[in-house]
PDB file of C-alpha atoms in Angstrom:
ATOM      1  CA  MET U   1       0.000   0.000   0.000  1.00 70.00           C
ATOM      2  CA  THR U   2       1.391   3.363  -0.948  1.00 80.00           C
ATOM      3  CA  THR U   3       1.525   6.325   1.390  1.00 83.00           C
ATOM      4  CA  ARG U   4      -1.186   7.979  -0.667  1.00 82.00           C
ATOM      5  CA  ASP U   5      -3.474   4.941  -0.306  1.00 82.00           C
ATOM      6  CA  PHE U   6      -2.752   4.832   3.422  1.00 83.00           C
ATOM      7  CA  CYS U   7      -3.639   8.508   3.858  1.00 86.00           C
ATOM      8  CA  ILE U   8      -6.802   8.190   1.783  1.00 87.00           C
ATOM      9  CA  LYS U   9      -7.905   5.151   3.762  1.00 88.00           C
ATOM     10  CA  TRP U  10      -7.616   6.840   7.161  1.00 90.00           C
ATOM     11  CA  LEU U  11      -9.042  10.110   5.869  1.00 91.00           C
ATOM     12  CA  VAL U  12     -12.148   8.243   4.726  1.00 92.00           C
ATOM     13  CA  TYR U  13     -12.406   6.531   8.115  1.00 93.00           C
ATOM     14  CA  GLY U  14     -12.160   9.974   9.720  1.00 93.00           C
ATOM     15  CA  LEU U  15     -14.906  11.289   7.477  1.00 94.00           C
ATOM     16  CA  ALA U  16     -17.084   8.307   8.374  1.00 94.00           C
ATOM     17  CA  LEU U  17     -16.526   9.150  12.046  1.00 94.00           C
ATOM     18  CA  LEU U  18     -17.992  12.617  11.509  1.00 95.00           C
ATOM     19  CA  PRO U  19     -21.713  11.611  11.367  1.00 95.00           C
ATOM     20  CA  VAL U  20     -21.233   9.325  14.375  1.00 95.00           C
ATOM     21  CA  TRP U  21     -19.737  12.164  16.384  1.00 94.00           C
ATOM     22  CA  LEU U  22     -22.385  14.637  15.188  1.00 93.00           C
ATOM     23  CA  ALA U  23     -25.146  12.236  16.217  1.00 93.00           C
ATOM     24  CA  GLU U  24     -23.654  11.789  19.679  1.00 90.00           C
ATOM     25  CA  ALA U  25     -22.703  15.419  20.249  1.00 89.00           C
ATOM     26  CA  PHE U  26     -25.636  17.253  18.750  1.00 90.00           C
ATOM     27  CA  VAL U  27     -28.583  14.894  18.397  1.00 91.00           C
ATOM     28  CA  PHE U  28     -28.505  12.598  21.417  1.00 88.00           C
ATOM     29  CA  SER U  29     -27.113  15.228  23.780  1.00 85.00           C
ATOM     30  CA  ARG U  30     -30.171  17.400  23.080  1.00 87.00           C
ATOM     31  CA  TYR U  31     -32.701  14.600  22.612  1.00 88.00           C
ATOM     32  CA  PRO U  32     -31.768  11.704  24.895  1.00 84.00           C
ATOM     33  CA  ILE U  33     -33.668   8.441  24.497  1.00 88.00           C
ATOM     34  CA  PHE U  34     -35.610   7.709  27.702  1.00 87.00           C
ATOM     35  CA  GLY U  35     -33.316  10.174  29.462  1.00 85.00           C
ATOM     36  CA  ILE U  36     -30.183   8.255  28.431  1.00 88.00           C
ATOM     37  CA  LYS U  37     -27.476   9.496  26.057  1.00 90.00           C
ATOM     38  CA  PRO U  38     -25.879   6.631  24.104  1.00 92.00           C
ATOM     39  CA  MET U  39     -22.106   6.471  23.636  1.00 91.00           C
ATOM     40  CA  LEU U  40     -21.398   6.131  19.925  1.00 93.00           C
ATOM     41  CA  LEU U  41     -17.726   7.116  19.652  1.00 93.00           C
ATOM     42  CA  PRO U  42     -16.457   3.988  21.439  1.00 94.00           C
ATOM     43  CA  LEU U  43     -18.589   1.904  19.075  1.00 95.00           C
ATOM     44  CA  ALA U  44     -16.835   3.519  16.116  1.00 95.00           C
ATOM     45  CA  ALA U  45     -13.406   2.726  17.565  1.00 94.00           C
ATOM     46  CA  VAL U  46     -14.388  -0.901  18.128  1.00 95.00           C
ATOM     47  CA  ALA U  47     -15.935  -1.232  14.657  1.00 95.00           C
ATOM     48  CA  VAL U  48     -12.715  -0.106  12.983  1.00 95.00           C
ATOM     49  CA  ALA U  49     -10.661  -2.332  15.300  1.00 94.00           C
ATOM     50  CA  THR U  50     -12.854  -5.275  14.370  1.00 94.00           C
ATOM     51  CA  LEU U  51     -12.281  -4.686  10.672  1.00 93.00           C
ATOM     52  CA  GLU U  52      -8.685  -3.434  10.596  1.00 91.00           C
ATOM     53  CA  GLY U  53      -7.091  -5.481  13.361  1.00 89.00           C
ATOM     54  CA  PRO U  54      -4.974  -4.552  16.374  1.00 91.00           C
ATOM     55  CA  SER U  55      -2.654  -1.882  14.960  1.00 91.00           C
ATOM     56  CA  GLY U  56      -5.375  -0.045  13.032  1.00 90.00           C
ATOM     57  CA  GLY U  57      -7.729  -0.416  15.986  1.00 92.00           C
ATOM     58  CA  ALA U  58      -5.210   1.021  18.434  1.00 94.00           C
ATOM     59  CA  GLY U  59      -4.414   3.972  16.182  1.00 93.00           C
ATOM     60  CA  PHE U  60      -8.019   4.774  15.389  1.00 93.00           C
ATOM     61  CA  GLY U  61      -8.939   4.198  19.054  1.00 93.00           C
ATOM     62  CA  LEU U  62      -6.294   6.728  20.039  1.00 94.00           C
ATOM     63  CA  ALA U  63      -7.712   9.311  17.613  1.00 93.00           C
ATOM     64  CA  VAL U  64     -11.298   8.644  18.698  1.00 93.00           C
ATOM     65  CA  GLY U  65     -10.186   8.762  22.328  1.00 91.00           C
ATOM     66  CA  VAL U  66      -8.737  12.239  21.856  1.00 91.00           C
ATOM     67  CA  LEU U  67     -12.037  13.372  20.321  1.00 89.00           C
ATOM     68  CA  PHE U  68     -14.033  11.620  23.056  1.00 85.00           C
ATOM     69  CA  ASP U  69     -11.885  13.208  25.780  1.00 87.00           C
ATOM     70  CA  ALA U  70     -12.243  16.645  24.208  1.00 87.00           C
ATOM     71  CA  TYR U  71     -15.998  16.182  23.945  1.00 80.00           C
ATOM     72  CA  GLN U  72     -16.683  14.519  27.325  1.00 77.00           C
ATOM     73  CA  GLY U  73     -13.900  15.965  29.464  1.00 69.00           C
ATOM     74  CA  ALA U  74     -14.936  14.026  32.571  1.00 67.00           C
ATOM     75  CA  LEU U  75     -11.727  12.011  32.977  1.00 69.00           C
ATOM     76  CA  PRO U  76      -9.015  13.962  31.130  1.00 78.00           C
ATOM     77  CA  GLY U  77      -6.680  11.702  29.170  1.00 82.00           C
ATOM     78  CA  VAL U  78      -8.101   8.493  30.578  1.00 86.00           C
ATOM     79  CA  LEU U  79     -10.613   7.883  27.801  1.00 87.00           C
ATOM     80  CA  THR U  80      -7.885   8.357  25.202  1.00 90.00           C
ATOM     81  CA  LEU U  81      -5.793   5.618  26.769  1.00 92.00           C
ATOM     82  CA  ILE U  82      -8.792   3.359  27.327  1.00 91.00           C
ATOM     83  CA  LEU U  83     -10.012   3.598  23.730  1.00 91.00           C
ATOM     84  CA  ALA U  84      -6.517   3.013  22.356  1.00 94.00           C
ATOM     85  CA  GLY U  85      -6.148  -0.042  24.583  1.00 94.00           C
ATOM     86  CA  MET U  86      -9.619  -1.316  23.829  1.00 93.00           C
ATOM     87  CA  GLY U  87      -9.006  -0.800  20.103  1.00 93.00           C
ATOM     88  CA  LEU U  88      -5.894  -2.954  20.425  1.00 95.00           C
ATOM     89  CA  CYS U  89      -7.717  -5.620  22.481  1.00 94.00           C
ATOM     90  CA  SER U  90     -10.751  -5.639  20.189  1.00 93.00           C
ATOM     91  CA  GLY U  91      -8.554  -5.950  17.124  1.00 92.00           C
ATOM     92  CA  LEU U  92      -6.670  -8.866  18.663  1.00 93.00           C
ATOM     93  CA  LEU U  93      -9.831 -10.602  19.848  1.00 92.00           C
ATOM     94  CA  CYS U  94     -11.609 -10.270  16.513  1.00 90.00           C
ATOM     95  CA  ARG U  95      -8.586 -11.253  14.455  1.00 90.00           C
ATOM     96  CA  TYR U  96      -7.564 -14.344  16.443  1.00 91.00           C
ATOM     97  CA  PHE U  97     -10.477 -15.531  18.578  1.00 90.00           C
ATOM     98  CA  LEU U  98     -13.740 -14.057  17.307  1.00 87.00           C
ATOM     99  CA  ARG U  99     -14.805 -13.299  13.781  1.00 87.00           C
ATOM    100  CA  GLN U 100     -14.374  -9.962  12.086  1.00 88.00           C
ATOM    101  CA  ASN U 101     -18.120  -9.481  11.729  1.00 91.00           C
ATOM    102  CA  LEU U 102     -21.083  -7.898  13.495  1.00 93.00           C
ATOM    103  CA  VAL U 103     -21.119 -10.476  16.298  1.00 93.00           C
ATOM    104  CA  GLY U 104     -17.444  -9.897  17.092  1.00 92.00           C
ATOM    105  CA  CYS U 105     -18.009  -6.151  17.006  1.00 94.00           C
ATOM    106  CA  PHE U 106     -21.035  -6.490  19.280  1.00 95.00           C
ATOM    107  CA  LEU U 107     -19.117  -8.514  21.884  1.00 95.00           C
ATOM    108  CA  CYS U 108     -16.118  -6.179  21.837  1.00 95.00           C
ATOM    109  CA  SER U 109     -18.411  -3.143  22.012  1.00 95.00           C
ATOM    110  CA  ALA U 110     -20.115  -4.550  25.107  1.00 95.00           C
ATOM    111  CA  MET U 111     -16.710  -5.132  26.694  1.00 95.00           C
ATOM    112  CA  THR U 112     -15.502  -1.615  25.835  1.00 94.00           C
ATOM    113  CA  LEU U 113     -18.646   0.089  27.122  1.00 94.00           C
ATOM    114  CA  ALA U 114     -18.468  -1.954  30.335  1.00 95.00           C
ATOM    115  CA  VAL U 115     -14.856  -0.890  30.932  1.00 94.00           C
ATOM    116  CA  ILE U 116     -15.643   2.779  30.296  1.00 90.00           C
ATOM    117  CA  ASP U 117     -18.688   2.737  32.570  1.00 90.00           C
ATOM    118  CA  ALA U 118     -16.819   0.798  35.275  1.00 91.00           C
ATOM    119  CA  LEU U 119     -14.181   3.539  35.381  1.00 88.00           C
ATOM    120  CA  ARG U 120     -16.842   6.237  35.425  1.00 85.00           C
ATOM    121  CA  ILE U 121     -18.605   4.487  38.301  1.00 87.00           C
ATOM    122  CA  LEU U 122     -15.345   4.105  40.199  1.00 88.00           C
ATOM    123  CA  ALA U 123     -14.541   7.813  39.762  1.00 83.00           C
ATOM    124  CA  ARG U 124     -17.989   8.821  40.998  1.00 82.00           C
ATOM    125  CA  LEU U 125     -17.856   6.413  43.923  1.00 83.00           C
ATOM    126  CA  LEU U 126     -14.514   7.835  45.002  1.00 83.00           C
ATOM    127  CA  GLY U 127     -16.027  11.311  44.771  1.00 76.00           C
ATOM    128  CA  ARG U 128     -19.107  10.099  46.676  1.00 78.00           C
ATOM    129  CA  VAL U 129     -21.417  11.548  44.042  1.00 73.00           C
ATOM    130  CA  ALA U 130     -24.174   8.912  44.116  1.00 76.00           C
ATOM    131  CA  SER U 131     -25.038   5.493  45.464  1.00 81.00           C
ATOM    132  CA  PRO U 132     -23.571   2.401  43.772  1.00 82.00           C
ATOM    133  CA  SER U 133     -26.973   0.954  42.935  1.00 84.00           C
ATOM    134  CA  LEU U 134     -28.049   4.130  41.168  1.00 85.00           C
ATOM    135  CA  LEU U 135     -24.780   4.315  39.220  1.00 84.00           C
ATOM    136  CA  LEU U 136     -24.979   0.648  38.195  1.00 88.00           C
ATOM    137  CA  ALA U 137     -28.574   1.013  37.030  1.00 88.00           C
ATOM    138  CA  LEU U 138     -27.709   4.058  34.948  1.00 86.00           C
ATOM    139  CA  ALA U 139     -24.610   2.373  33.468  1.00 89.00           C
ATOM    140  CA  GLY U 140     -26.626  -0.717  32.569  1.00 91.00           C
ATOM    141  CA  LYS U 141     -29.235   1.352  30.750  1.00 92.00           C
ATOM    142  CA  GLU U 142     -26.546   3.352  28.965  1.00 92.00           C
ATOM    143  CA  ILE U 143     -24.739   0.206  27.815  1.00 94.00           C
ATOM    144  CA  LEU U 144     -27.925  -1.463  26.584  1.00 94.00           C
ATOM    145  CA  LEU U 145     -29.033   1.641  24.702  1.00 94.00           C
ATOM    146  CA  SER U 146     -25.594   2.128  23.174  1.00 94.00           C
ATOM    147  CA  LEU U 147     -25.476  -1.505  22.042  1.00 95.00           C
ATOM    148  CA  CYS U 148     -28.638  -0.902  20.010  1.00 94.00           C
ATOM    149  CA  PHE U 149     -26.547   1.319  17.718  1.00 95.00           C
ATOM    150  CA  VAL U 150     -23.788  -1.247  17.071  1.00 95.00           C
ATOM    151  CA  PRO U 151     -25.350  -2.524  13.803  1.00 96.00           C
ATOM    152  CA  LEU U 152     -25.650   0.977  12.333  1.00 96.00           C
ATOM    153  CA  VAL U 153     -22.127   2.017  13.292  1.00 95.00           C
ATOM    154  CA  PHE U 154     -20.629  -1.299  12.177  1.00 96.00           C
ATOM    155  CA  LEU U 155     -22.414  -1.198   8.821  1.00 95.00           C
ATOM    156  CA  LEU U 156     -21.169   2.349   8.204  1.00 95.00           C
ATOM    157  CA  PHE U 157     -17.563   1.373   8.829  1.00 95.00           C
ATOM    158  CA  ARG U 158     -17.973  -1.942   6.997  1.00 95.00           C
ATOM    159  CA  TRP U 159     -19.140   0.038   3.966  1.00 94.00           C
ATOM    160  CA  VAL U 160     -15.992   2.177   4.227  1.00 93.00           C
ATOM    161  CA  PHE U 161     -13.779  -0.894   4.775  1.00 92.00           C
ATOM    162  CA  ASP U 162     -15.088  -2.517   1.591  1.00 90.00           C
ATOM    163  CA  ARG U 163     -14.177   0.572  -0.446  1.00 88.00           C
ATOM    164  CA  VAL U 164     -10.808   1.699   0.934  1.00 83.00           C
ATOM    165  CA  PRO U 165      -7.442   0.356  -0.302  1.00 78.00           C
ATOM    166  CA  LYS U 166      -6.118  -2.751   1.433  1.00 75.00           C
ATOM    167  CA  ALA U 167      -2.526  -3.767   2.078  1.00 67.00           C
ATOM    168  CA  THR U 168      -1.179  -6.054  -0.621  1.00 52.00           C
ATOM    169  CA  VAL U 169       0.828  -9.139   0.187  1.00 48.00           C
ATOM    170  CA  LEU U 170       3.593  -9.938  -2.308  1.00 44.00           C
TER     171      LEU U 170
END
């Protein structure tokens, strides 16, 4: 793959991330579903990791994590590291143990959302913001609602994956 192909590929992935981010930042932040705002950016990182593998997943997860941190701002820098790590783990899991399809993406998305919400709960428990039962109930609803969007996000990035240049093996 040439440098030009490489740049085009990741530029197109970045452009595909734009509607996902706009939906999370401007649609669901103003119009939550049943009072819950779904997390779509982690789903995008996992979808690309599922399709591209560990190195592409870690890199895209890092980029999405920076955007997610800038947008959320609750745990500065932590979400960047988490999404990069989860992109790496999801890429490894889907490449070697699961399949690189919707089911693999769904399982890795559930794992990623659970890790993110576990850290959020831990931070709020240490700050004594709310009771554990309330935080767990809210996290469970948020994860379930976010998982409803996995097929849409995965199909968007699968469409991009089918059209971008691939590495050639000589």
